Amino acid sequence: MNNNLKQELANIEIPIELHERSKMGVNKAKTEMEGKIKRYVRKRLVACTLAVSLIIPTGAFAYQTFLADEFQKEQQQLLWHRV
Protein backbone atom coordinates (compact mmCIF):
# COMPACT_ATOMS: atom_id res chain seq x y z
CA MET A 1 0.00 0.00 0.00
CA ASN A 2 1.06 3.55 -0.63
CA ASN A 3 2.73 5.24 2.35
CA ASN A 4 0.61 8.38 1.95
CA LEU A 5 -2.57 6.30 2.01
CA LYS A 6 -1.45 4.60 5.22
CA GLN A 7 -0.84 7.97 6.84
CA GLU A 8 -4.25 9.24 5.74
CA LEU A 9 -5.92 6.14 7.20
CA ALA A 10 -4.03 6.59 10.45
CA ASN A 11 -5.20 10.21 10.69
CA ILE A 12 -8.90 9.27 10.53
CA GLU A 13 -10.38 9.65 13.99
CA ILE A 14 -12.57 6.77 15.13
CA PRO A 15 -15.35 7.71 17.59
CA ILE A 16 -14.96 6.28 21.08
CA GLU A 17 -18.57 5.06 21.19
CA LEU A 18 -18.15 2.97 18.03
CA HIS A 19 -17.26 -0.18 19.99
CA GLU A 20 -20.28 0.16 22.28
CA ARG A 21 -22.59 0.81 19.33
CA SER A 22 -21.30 -2.29 17.55
CA LYS A 23 -21.90 -4.38 20.69
CA MET A 24 -25.43 -3.01 20.95
CA GLY A 25 -26.03 -3.86 17.28
CA VAL A 26 -24.83 -7.44 17.76
CA ASN A 27 -27.02 -7.88 20.85
CA LYS A 28 -30.04 -6.49 19.01
CA ALA A 29 -29.45 -8.86 16.09
CA LYS A 30 -29.18 -11.82 18.48
CA THR A 31 -32.48 -10.97 20.15
CA GLU A 32 -34.20 -10.54 16.78
CA MET A 33 -32.89 -13.89 15.55
CA GLU A 34 -33.96 -15.59 18.78
CA GLY A 35 -37.54 -14.48 18.17
CA LYS A 36 -37.43 -15.82 14.61
CA ILE A 37 -36.13 -19.18 15.78
CA LYS A 38 -38.87 -19.46 18.40
CA ARG A 39 -41.51 -18.64 15.77
CA TYR A 40 -40.01 -21.26 13.44
CA VAL A 41 -40.11 -23.92 16.16
CA ARG A 42 -43.68 -22.97 17.07
CA LYS A 43 -44.79 -23.25 13.43
CA ARG A 44 -43.16 -26.66 13.11
CA LEU A 45 -44.79 -27.83 16.34
CA VAL A 46 -48.22 -26.71 15.16
CA ALA A 47 -47.72 -28.43 11.80
CA CYS A 48 -46.62 -31.69 13.44
CA THR A 49 -49.51 -31.60 15.90
CA LEU A 50 -51.97 -31.07 13.06
CA ALA A 51 -50.46 -33.93 11.06
CA VAL A 52 -50.58 -36.30 14.02
CA SER A 53 -54.15 -35.31 14.85
CA LEU A 54 -55.15 -36.26 11.31
CA ILE A 55 -53.08 -39.43 10.97
CA ILE A 56 -54.03 -41.14 14.24
CA PRO A 57 -57.83 -41.01 13.77
CA THR A 58 -57.45 -42.06 10.15
CA GLY A 59 -55.38 -45.06 11.17
CA ALA A 60 -57.83 -45.96 13.93
CA PHE A 61 -60.76 -45.77 11.51
CA ALA A 62 -58.92 -47.91 8.95
CA TYR A 63 -58.09 -50.51 11.61
CA GLN A 64 -61.67 -50.54 12.85
CA THR A 65 -62.94 -51.08 9.31
CA PHE A 66 -60.41 -53.87 8.78
CA LEU A 67 -61.41 -55.48 12.06
CA ALA A 68 -65.12 -55.27 11.21
CA ASP A 69 -64.44 -56.92 7.84
CA GLU A 70 -62.59 -59.76 9.56
CA PHE A 71 -65.44 -60.34 12.01
CA GLN A 72 -67.94 -60.36 9.17
CA LYS A 73 -65.89 -62.95 7.27
CA GLU A 74 -65.66 -65.13 10.37
CA GLN A 75 -69.42 -64.94 10.90
CA GLN A 76 -70.07 -65.95 7.31
CA GLN A 77 -67.70 -68.89 7.64
CA LEU A 78 -69.40 -70.02 10.86
CA LEU A 79 -72.84 -69.77 9.26
CA TRP A 80 -71.65 -71.63 6.17
CA HIS A 81 -70.25 -74.47 8.31
CA ARG A 82 -73.46 -74.75 10.36
CA VAL A 83 -75.66 -75.30 7.36
PDB file of C-alpha atoms in Angstrom:
ATOM      1  CA  MET A   1       0.000   0.000   0.000  1.00  0.00           C
ATOM      2  CA  ASN A   2       1.060   3.554  -0.634  1.00  0.00           C
ATOM      3  CA  ASN A   3       2.728   5.238   2.350  1.00  0.00           C
ATOM      4  CA  ASN A   4       0.614   8.385   1.953  1.00  0.00           C
ATOM      5  CA  LEU A   5      -2.565   6.295   2.012  1.00  0.00           C
ATOM      6  CA  LYS A   6      -1.447   4.599   5.217  1.00  0.00           C
ATOM      7  CA  GLN A   7      -0.837   7.965   6.842  1.00  0.00           C
ATOM      8  CA  GLU A   8      -4.254   9.236   5.735  1.00  0.00           C
ATOM      9  CA  LEU A   9      -5.923   6.141   7.196  1.00  0.00           C
ATOM     10  CA  ALA A  10      -4.028   6.591  10.453  1.00  0.00           C
ATOM     11  CA  ASN A  11      -5.199  10.215  10.688  1.00  0.00           C
ATOM     12  CA  ILE A  12      -8.900   9.271  10.533  1.00  0.00           C
ATOM     13  CA  GLU A  13     -10.384   9.646  13.992  1.00  0.00           C
ATOM     14  CA  ILE A  14     -12.571   6.768  15.130  1.00  0.00           C
ATOM     15  CA  PRO A  15     -15.352   7.710  17.587  1.00  0.00           C
ATOM     16  CA  ILE A  16     -14.965   6.281  21.082  1.00  0.00           C
ATOM     17  CA  GLU A  17     -18.565   5.063  21.191  1.00  0.00           C
ATOM     18  CA  LEU A  18     -18.146   2.975  18.031  1.00  0.00           C
ATOM     19  CA  HIS A  19     -17.256  -0.184  19.995  1.00  0.00           C
ATOM     20  CA  GLU A  20     -20.283   0.165  22.278  1.00  0.00           C
ATOM     21  CA  ARG A  21     -22.590   0.806  19.329  1.00  0.00           C
ATOM     22  CA  SER A  22     -21.300  -2.291  17.545  1.00  0.00           C
ATOM     23  CA  LYS A  23     -21.901  -4.381  20.688  1.00  0.00           C
ATOM     24  CA  MET A  24     -25.434  -3.006  20.946  1.00  0.00           C
ATOM     25  CA  GLY A  25     -26.030  -3.864  17.280  1.00  0.00           C
ATOM     26  CA  VAL A  26     -24.826  -7.439  17.761  1.00  0.00           C
ATOM     27  CA  ASN A  27     -27.021  -7.876  20.848  1.00  0.00           C
ATOM     28  CA  LYS A  28     -30.039  -6.494  19.012  1.00  0.00           C
ATOM     29  CA  ALA A  29     -29.449  -8.856  16.087  1.00  0.00           C
ATOM     30  CA  LYS A  30     -29.184 -11.815  18.478  1.00  0.00           C
ATOM     31  CA  THR A  31     -32.481 -10.973  20.154  1.00  0.00           C
ATOM     32  CA  GLU A  32     -34.201 -10.543  16.780  1.00  0.00           C
ATOM     33  CA  MET A  33     -32.888 -13.892  15.550  1.00  0.00           C
ATOM     34  CA  GLU A  34     -33.958 -15.586  18.784  1.00  0.00           C
ATOM     35  CA  GLY A  35     -37.538 -14.484  18.165  1.00  0.00           C
ATOM     36  CA  LYS A  36     -37.435 -15.824  14.611  1.00  0.00           C
ATOM     37  CA  ILE A  37     -36.127 -19.181  15.782  1.00  0.00           C
ATOM     38  CA  LYS A  38     -38.869 -19.457  18.396  1.00  0.00           C
ATOM     39  CA  ARG A  39     -41.508 -18.643  15.767  1.00  0.00           C
ATOM     40  CA  TYR A  40     -40.011 -21.259  13.441  1.00  0.00           C
ATOM     41  CA  VAL A  41     -40.110 -23.917  16.160  1.00  0.00           C
ATOM     42  CA  ARG A  42     -43.675 -22.974  17.071  1.00  0.00           C
ATOM     43  CA  LYS A  43     -44.788 -23.245  13.435  1.00  0.00           C
ATOM     44  CA  ARG A  44     -43.165 -26.665  13.112  1.00  0.00           C
ATOM     45  CA  LEU A  45     -44.793 -27.829  16.341  1.00  0.00           C
ATOM     46  CA  VAL A  46     -48.221 -26.714  15.158  1.00  0.00           C
ATOM     47  CA  ALA A  47     -47.720 -28.430  11.800  1.00  0.00           C
ATOM     48  CA  CYS A  48     -46.620 -31.687  13.440  1.00  0.00           C
ATOM     49  CA  THR A  49     -49.515 -31.600  15.896  1.00  0.00           C
ATOM     50  CA  LEU A  50     -51.968 -31.068  13.059  1.00  0.00           C
ATOM     51  CA  ALA A  51     -50.459 -33.925  11.061  1.00  0.00           C
ATOM     52  CA  VAL A  52     -50.576 -36.301  14.019  1.00  0.00           C
ATOM     53  CA  SER A  53     -54.145 -35.308  14.853  1.00  0.00           C
ATOM     54  CA  LEU A  54     -55.150 -36.256  11.315  1.00  0.00           C
ATOM     55  CA  ILE A  55     -53.080 -39.428  10.969  1.00  0.00           C
ATOM     56  CA  ILE A  56     -54.032 -41.143  14.241  1.00  0.00           C
ATOM     57  CA  PRO A  57     -57.835 -41.009  13.772  1.00  0.00           C
ATOM     58  CA  THR A  58     -57.455 -42.065  10.147  1.00  0.00           C
ATOM     59  CA  GLY A  59     -55.384 -45.062  11.170  1.00  0.00           C
ATOM     60  CA  ALA A  60     -57.830 -45.961  13.931  1.00  0.00           C
ATOM     61  CA  PHE A  61     -60.760 -45.774  11.512  1.00  0.00           C
ATOM     62  CA  ALA A  62     -58.923 -47.912   8.949  1.00  0.00           C
ATOM     63  CA  TYR A  63     -58.086 -50.506  11.614  1.00  0.00           C
ATOM     64  CA  GLN A  64     -61.674 -50.537  12.853  1.00  0.00           C
ATOM     65  CA  THR A  65     -62.938 -51.081   9.314  1.00  0.00           C
ATOM     66  CA  PHE A  66     -60.413 -53.871   8.780  1.00  0.00           C
ATOM     67  CA  LEU A  67     -61.412 -55.480  12.064  1.00  0.00           C
ATOM     68  CA  ALA A  68     -65.122 -55.272  11.206  1.00  0.00           C
ATOM     69  CA  ASP A  69     -64.445 -56.919   7.839  1.00  0.00           C
ATOM     70  CA  GLU A  70     -62.588 -59.756   9.560  1.00  0.00           C
ATOM     71  CA  PHE A  71     -65.444 -60.337  12.013  1.00  0.00           C
ATOM     72  CA  GLN A  72     -67.942 -60.363   9.168  1.00  0.00           C
ATOM     73  CA  LYS A  73     -65.886 -62.949   7.267  1.00  0.00           C
ATOM     74  CA  GLU A  74     -65.655 -65.132  10.367  1.00  0.00           C
ATOM     75  CA  GLN A  75     -69.417 -64.941  10.901  1.00  0.00           C
ATOM     76  CA  GLN A  76     -70.068 -65.951   7.307  1.00  0.00           C
ATOM     77  CA  GLN A  77     -67.699 -68.892   7.644  1.00  0.00           C
ATOM     78  CA  LEU A  78     -69.400 -70.021  10.860  1.00  0.00           C
ATOM     79  CA  LEU A  79     -72.840 -69.773   9.261  1.00  0.00           C
ATOM     80  CA  TRP A  80     -71.652 -71.627   6.172  1.00  0.00           C
ATOM     81  CA  HIS A  81     -70.246 -74.469   8.315  1.00  0.00           C
ATOM     82  CA  ARG A  82     -73.455 -74.752  10.359  1.00  0.00           C
ATOM     83  CA  VAL A  83     -75.663 -75.300   7.356  1.00  0.00           C
TER      84      VAL A  83
END
